[in-house]
């Protein structure tokens, strides 16, 4: 095949677009295979081939041979190290089909990049080295492909030239793989023996493996039916991405611009806007090129509704048919598989930002039900999820979310989690099902309101959150503040970290995960006490910013004060009122904040107290003065 | 009643919808986006997709053209005509300090010219106007380091790109949150190929700069490249006489740095046919890519688009 395969307009009459992921262990030859595929199909331009031919010198044994991996490994570090670090996307078209190939890295440390590629793929090309058989990464990648919803696997048994082109070798690997993958629910597993380096069975049929009667890799990729193409037959899901504002000439115009994620919608259809559940009817469909009667999965259009309903970016429209299956789930608690992508572990109870569709909202993992062993598929127990780990979790969101199970709809069943402080993407989630308790628990309206309870005490409830290292002086200052408030006639309560740990939180230890839960419970107790009308003083180390922000979010603006008792570590160690630092130094105590456990100082506390500059009484006066200024105490 | 749109081929329909969705996301998620308009075919497609994304409303962001002062005259005429025809807001920025220092593509060389008049100019313009998201028409099929780039590509304060520390983009869930000083480059055409762009231009009947179509033009041959003599600023070597050849351009940039190809393709359909038979890549005529190994990746790390 010497002329480039064509990719003209006629290709739409072929098999459409196929999104392929290549994965497998490092050094199994993924980049080489893609390079070889492009080359043998005549899709590499001459000038690029010439460049690669030049770059290949010294990298391959035979002069004049080409290192095909150089066609796809583009980053300097990748070429230096001869590995793939990040996903590369390759595009090509033959006369039968166009392809987007995501070439994924094989190293375990880049599993998140592999998962990213899997999230959009319909078919995975899984490479196995014929000499090595199934490796840990072969299994890990298979499990992630299965979780991500890929239903078609091509098991590319590579380097057959180095395994004597033996049929028995190939059969044994295929047998092993079928046994391993049986529980993963793939629709098809097609195995092809090939040599990426030498080009056997990639585009051209190999004469060296006459025992193989199946298709070449390219033939199979051109012919395979992903069997998921009919998203248009699924229930309607229309994601609102933008509310089109009135144009100057048409001030009444209000359109919901978005994407048809699945199903179809036509002018005149009755729809429901989620999560509110508002019914409406589609008046017309608007595009720059005109007004089509109908839009189907994959279209980006603007819907104009007959009614002036309240619909905003992030809302989801479904059909309003009689079938209950037409409506998405709406809940603020659900179970999901979570692939962790963060360097810092996932900690249940910590607040993250969740993105689903076009909506952002705070969310926490309320329980880590199990961690999946991606080699054996066994479920294990764990307190946290580390980098590249997969777990089944319960999540809770700050507002109800409209979604579907991931198995039913990848777009409406997926989400990402983002760290609130670094803005990094730390998790990728696939929703399994809503938690029934979310639907069955409703906040009970109380007969006496928080404002009434506070009113009878003639005060404004508030939380004073003292944070700082052990021995900084939090409890000392908090005690003196409470004395003064009491003397002024205020109703108060002091929650001290140690006291709470002796009672309510006696089941918790000092791991990061337990510290987060400790603070979560303390925050909830403080909230109940402010609803009772009290001024609550909390003296907790609360080492992580994320948790202090989580507690802050429980309270109305202005009723939560973060008070940073700022004492240098050396001074705290000198004071050491409870002997913690001495024990830590002696090695008899672990997880001591400031020693072998981190402390993240507040960045913008309402008040900062310098215990080196002033004594505890002066500092207590300062706190009371700050409360007076805010109208909380001593009015 | 307007006519319904002509049906697009299935793969283009999906690429169009993806790009439209990305453009809406950009407008909604960032404080002050801008669309980088470089006048070429990709920019033209991008501009059409942006109008499509927000129709019937106006574009929620302006266009920005980084003018090196060395663009083909026909490009500038096409730019001004486009802005007039569509009634969109255009900001033109030139690195005046660079121009005053006499930086030009002929005497300063392509590397210095590109760094000062394109990379630095872009950074100046983004900083001056406080743009936090710059939308561009770059595609992953153009160059190997671009094949690795995210659709929403975070730039550190100072506009640097760290290819080893990119945010994963599973599904279509883009993480658009920025840290102080960070900005983002957005590439809605990431998954398009050169051929897709031309097929789309054909399907939607989009106007493009006439330089893409074959015509007789005055050119000189320099180290294997055909350079068009667009104005009197191109110094001719002693004895060098421009010849008139039937040529066209696959990409458009600064005219002394952009090689023409001999071609008879005078319509979009003929261009598509020619491209299917072509054996060379799109950027082969772009002198700046060959400055050094991994030239594009290094330029991008410095803040080049």
PDB file of N, CA and C in Angstrom, chain A residues 400-440:
ATOM      1  N   UNK A 400     -28.365  18.391  45.631  1.00  0.00           N
ATOM      2  CA  UNK A 400     -28.783  17.224  44.850  1.00  0.00           C
ATOM      3  C   UNK A 400     -28.235  17.282  43.426  1.00  0.00           C
ATOM      4  N   UNK A 401     -27.898  16.125  42.926  1.00  0.00           N
ATOM      5  CA  UNK A 401     -27.297  15.998  41.616  1.00  0.00           C
ATOM      6  C   UNK A 401     -28.199  15.099  40.772  1.00  0.00           C
ATOM      7  N   UNK A 402     -28.369  15.457  39.504  1.00  0.00           N
ATOM      8  CA  UNK A 402     -29.097  14.578  38.590  1.00  0.00           C
ATOM      9  C   UNK A 402     -28.075  13.742  37.838  1.00  0.00           C
ATOM     10  N   UNK A 403     -28.233  12.425  37.847  1.00  0.00           N
ATOM     11  CA  UNK A 403     -27.236  11.551  37.226  1.00  0.00           C
ATOM     12  C   UNK A 403     -27.868  10.240  36.801  1.00  0.00           C
ATOM     13  N   UNK A 404     -27.070   9.439  36.080  1.00  0.00           N
ATOM     14  CA  UNK A 404     -27.447   8.066  35.765  1.00  0.00           C
ATOM     15  C   UNK A 404     -26.323   7.159  36.244  1.00  0.00           C
ATOM     16  N   UNK A 405     -26.617   5.869  36.319  1.00  0.00           N
ATOM     17  CA  UNK A 405     -25.537   4.920  36.582  1.00  0.00           C
ATOM     18  C   UNK A 405     -24.554   4.995  35.421  1.00  0.00           C
ATOM     19  N   UNK A 406     -23.280   4.863  35.734  1.00  0.00           N
ATOM     20  CA  UNK A 406     -22.250   4.952  34.694  1.00  0.00           C
ATOM     21  C   UNK A 406     -22.466   3.889  33.620  1.00  0.00           C
ATOM     22  N   UNK A 407     -22.931   2.718  34.046  1.00  0.00           N
ATOM     23  CA  UNK A 407     -23.142   1.638  33.083  1.00  0.00           C
ATOM     24  C   UNK A 407     -24.213   2.013  32.062  1.00  0.00           C
ATOM     25  N   UNK A 408     -25.116   2.920  32.434  1.00  0.00           N
ATOM     26  CA  UNK A 408     -26.179   3.316  31.520  1.00  0.00           C
ATOM     27  C   UNK A 408     -25.777   4.510  30.665  1.00  0.00           C
ATOM     28  N   UNK A 409     -24.942   5.385  31.207  1.00  0.00           N
ATOM     29  CA  UNK A 409     -24.575   6.599  30.475  1.00  0.00           C
ATOM     30  C   UNK A 409     -23.248   7.136  31.003  1.00  0.00           C
ATOM     31  N   UNK A 410     -22.201   7.064  30.177  1.00  0.00           N
ATOM     32  CA  UNK A 410     -20.883   7.495  30.630  1.00  0.00           C
ATOM     33  C   UNK A 410     -20.836   8.992  30.932  1.00  0.00           C
ATOM     34  N   UNK A 411     -21.617   9.776  30.195  1.00  0.00           N
ATOM     35  CA  UNK A 411     -21.544  11.228  30.377  1.00  0.00           C
ATOM     36  C   UNK A 411     -22.219  11.685  31.658  1.00  0.00           C
ATOM     37  N   UNK A 412     -23.379  11.105  31.962  1.00  0.00           N
ATOM     38  CA  UNK A 412     -24.114  11.567  33.140  1.00  0.00           C
ATOM     39  C   UNK A 412     -23.786  10.740  34.372  1.00  0.00           C
ATOM     40  N   UNK A 413     -22.984   9.683  34.207  1.00  0.00           N
ATOM     41  CA  UNK A 413     -22.647   8.829  35.341  1.00  0.00           C
ATOM     42  C   UNK A 413     -21.224   9.010  35.826  1.00  0.00           C
ATOM     43  N   UNK A 414     -20.516  10.004  35.268  1.00  0.00           N
ATOM     44  CA  UNK A 414     -19.113  10.190  35.636  1.00  0.00           C
ATOM     45  C   UNK A 414     -18.919  11.523  36.353  1.00  0.00           C
ATOM     46  N   UNK A 415     -17.842  11.602  37.118  1.00  0.00           N
ATOM     47  CA  UNK A 415     -17.495  12.879  37.761  1.00  0.00           C
ATOM     48  C   UNK A 415     -16.002  12.909  38.028  1.00  0.00           C
ATOM     49  N   UNK A 416     -15.481  14.095  38.304  1.00  0.00           N
ATOM     50  CA  UNK A 416     -14.101  14.206  38.790  1.00  0.00           C
ATOM     51  C   UNK A 416     -14.126  14.905  40.139  1.00  0.00           C
ATOM     52  N   UNK A 417     -13.103  14.642  40.944  1.00  0.00           N
ATOM     53  CA  UNK A 417     -12.919  15.362  42.198  1.00  0.00           C
ATOM     54  C   UNK A 417     -11.660  16.220  42.077  1.00  0.00           C
ATOM     55  N   UNK A 418     -11.754  17.442  42.616  1.00  0.00           N
ATOM     56  CA  UNK A 418     -10.649  18.390  42.526  1.00  0.00           C
ATOM     57  C   UNK A 418     -10.280  18.841  43.932  1.00  0.00           C
ATOM     58  N   UNK A 419      -8.989  18.904  44.208  1.00  0.00           N
ATOM     59  CA  UNK A 419      -8.522  19.384  45.506  1.00  0.00           C
ATOM     60  C   UNK A 419      -8.839  20.872  45.635  1.00  0.00           C
ATOM     61  N   UNK A 420      -9.421  21.260  46.760  1.00  0.00           N
ATOM     62  CA  UNK A 420      -9.886  22.643  46.897  1.00  0.00           C
ATOM     63  C   UNK A 420      -8.743  23.632  47.006  1.00  0.00           C
ATOM     64  N   UNK A 421      -7.565  23.152  47.404  1.00  0.00           N
ATOM     65  CA  UNK A 421      -6.474  24.107  47.639  1.00  0.00           C
ATOM     66  C   UNK A 421      -5.469  24.153  46.504  1.00  0.00           C
ATOM     67  N   UNK A 422      -5.197  23.003  45.900  1.00  0.00           N
ATOM     68  CA  UNK A 422      -4.221  23.002  44.808  1.00  0.00           C
ATOM     69  C   UNK A 422      -4.895  23.083  43.446  1.00  0.00           C
ATOM     70  N   UNK A 423      -6.218  22.896  43.410  1.00  0.00           N
ATOM     71  CA  UNK A 423      -6.977  22.862  42.150  1.00  0.00           C
ATOM     72  C   UNK A 423      -6.572  21.707  41.249  1.00  0.00           C
ATOM     73  N   UNK A 424      -5.880  20.720  41.774  1.00  0.00           N
ATOM     74  CA  UNK A 424      -5.524  19.575  40.943  1.00  0.00           C
ATOM     75  C   UNK A 424      -6.677  18.581  40.858  1.00  0.00           C
ATOM     76  N   UNK A 425      -6.755  17.891  39.729  1.00  0.00           N
ATOM     77  CA  UNK A 425      -7.735  16.821  39.587  1.00  0.00           C
ATOM     78  C   UNK A 425      -7.201  15.614  40.340  1.00  0.00           C
ATOM     79  N   UNK A 426      -7.939  15.151  41.349  1.00  0.00           N
ATOM     80  CA  UNK A 426      -7.420  14.081  42.195  1.00  0.00           C
ATOM     81  C   UNK A 426      -8.222  12.784  42.090  1.00  0.00           C
ATOM     82  N   UNK A 427      -9.408  12.825  41.512  1.00  0.00           N
ATOM     83  CA  UNK A 427     -10.175  11.590  41.430  1.00  0.00           C
ATOM     84  C   UNK A 427     -11.074  11.551  40.207  1.00  0.00           C
ATOM     85  N   UNK A 428     -11.288  10.334  39.695  1.00  0.00           N
ATOM     86  CA  UNK A 428     -12.241  10.134  38.607  1.00  0.00           C
ATOM     87  C   UNK A 428     -13.253   9.110  39.088  1.00  0.00           C
ATOM     88  N   UNK A 429     -14.532   9.454  38.998  1.00  0.00           N
ATOM     89  CA  UNK A 429     -15.553   8.595  39.587  1.00  0.00           C
ATOM     90  C   UNK A 429     -16.566   8.096  38.587  1.00  0.00           C
ATOM     91  N   UNK A 430     -17.066   6.890  38.863  1.00  0.00           N
ATOM     92  CA  UNK A 430     -18.102   6.273  38.049  1.00  0.00           C
ATOM     93  C   UNK A 430     -19.234   5.860  38.980  1.00  0.00           C
ATOM     94  N   UNK A 431     -20.397   6.479  38.793  1.00  0.00           N
ATOM     95  CA  UNK A 431     -21.491   6.281  39.747  1.00  0.00           C
ATOM     96  C   UNK A 431     -22.142   4.919  39.534  1.00  0.00           C
ATOM     97  N   UNK A 432     -22.383   4.226  40.634  1.00  0.00           N
ATOM     98  CA  UNK A 432     -23.066   2.930  40.574  1.00  0.00           C
ATOM     99  C   UNK A 432     -24.568   3.105  40.787  1.00  0.00           C
ATOM    100  N   UNK A 433     -24.945   3.737  41.913  1.00  0.00           N
ATOM    101  CA  UNK A 433     -26.371   3.878  42.208  1.00  0.00           C
ATOM    102  C   UNK A 433     -26.551   4.915  43.316  1.00  0.00           C
ATOM    103  N   UNK A 434     -27.745   5.519  43.387  1.00  0.00           N
ATOM    104  CA  UNK A 434     -27.999   6.444  44.490  1.00  0.00           C
ATOM    105  C   UNK A 434     -28.107   5.661  45.791  1.00  0.00           C
ATOM    106  N   UNK A 435     -27.837   6.325  46.911  1.00  0.00           N
ATOM    107  CA  UNK A 435     -28.039   5.673  48.203  1.00  0.00           C
ATOM    108  C   UNK A 435     -29.451   5.972  48.656  1.00  0.00           C
ATOM    109  N   UNK A 436     -30.174   4.909  48.985  1.00  0.00           N
ATOM    110  CA  UNK A 436     -31.589   5.087  49.301  1.00  0.00           C
ATOM    111  C   UNK A 436     -31.786   6.011  50.476  1.00  0.00           C
ATOM    112  N   UNK A 437     -30.819   5.964  51.423  1.00  0.00           N
ATOM    113  CA  UNK A 437     -31.028   6.823  52.592  1.00  0.00           C
ATOM    114  C   UNK A 437     -31.053   8.293  52.187  1.00  0.00           C
ATOM    115  N   UNK A 438     -30.419   8.610  51.043  1.00  0.00           N
ATOM    116  CA  UNK A 438     -30.475  10.003  50.590  1.00  0.00           C
ATOM    117  C   UNK A 438     -31.909  10.382  50.270  1.00  0.00           C
ATOM    118  N   UNK A 439     -32.639   9.398  49.709  1.00  0.00           N
ATOM    119  CA  UNK A 439     -34.014   9.691  49.334  1.00  0.00           C
ATOM    120  C   UNK A 439     -34.950   9.614  50.535  1.00  0.00           C
ATOM    121  N   UNK A 440     -34.565   8.818  51.549  1.00  0.00           N
ATOM    122  CA  UNK A 440     -35.479   8.562  52.657  1.00  0.00           C
ATOM    123  C   UNK A 440     -35.239   9.433  53.883  1.00  0.00           C
TER     124      UNK A 440
END
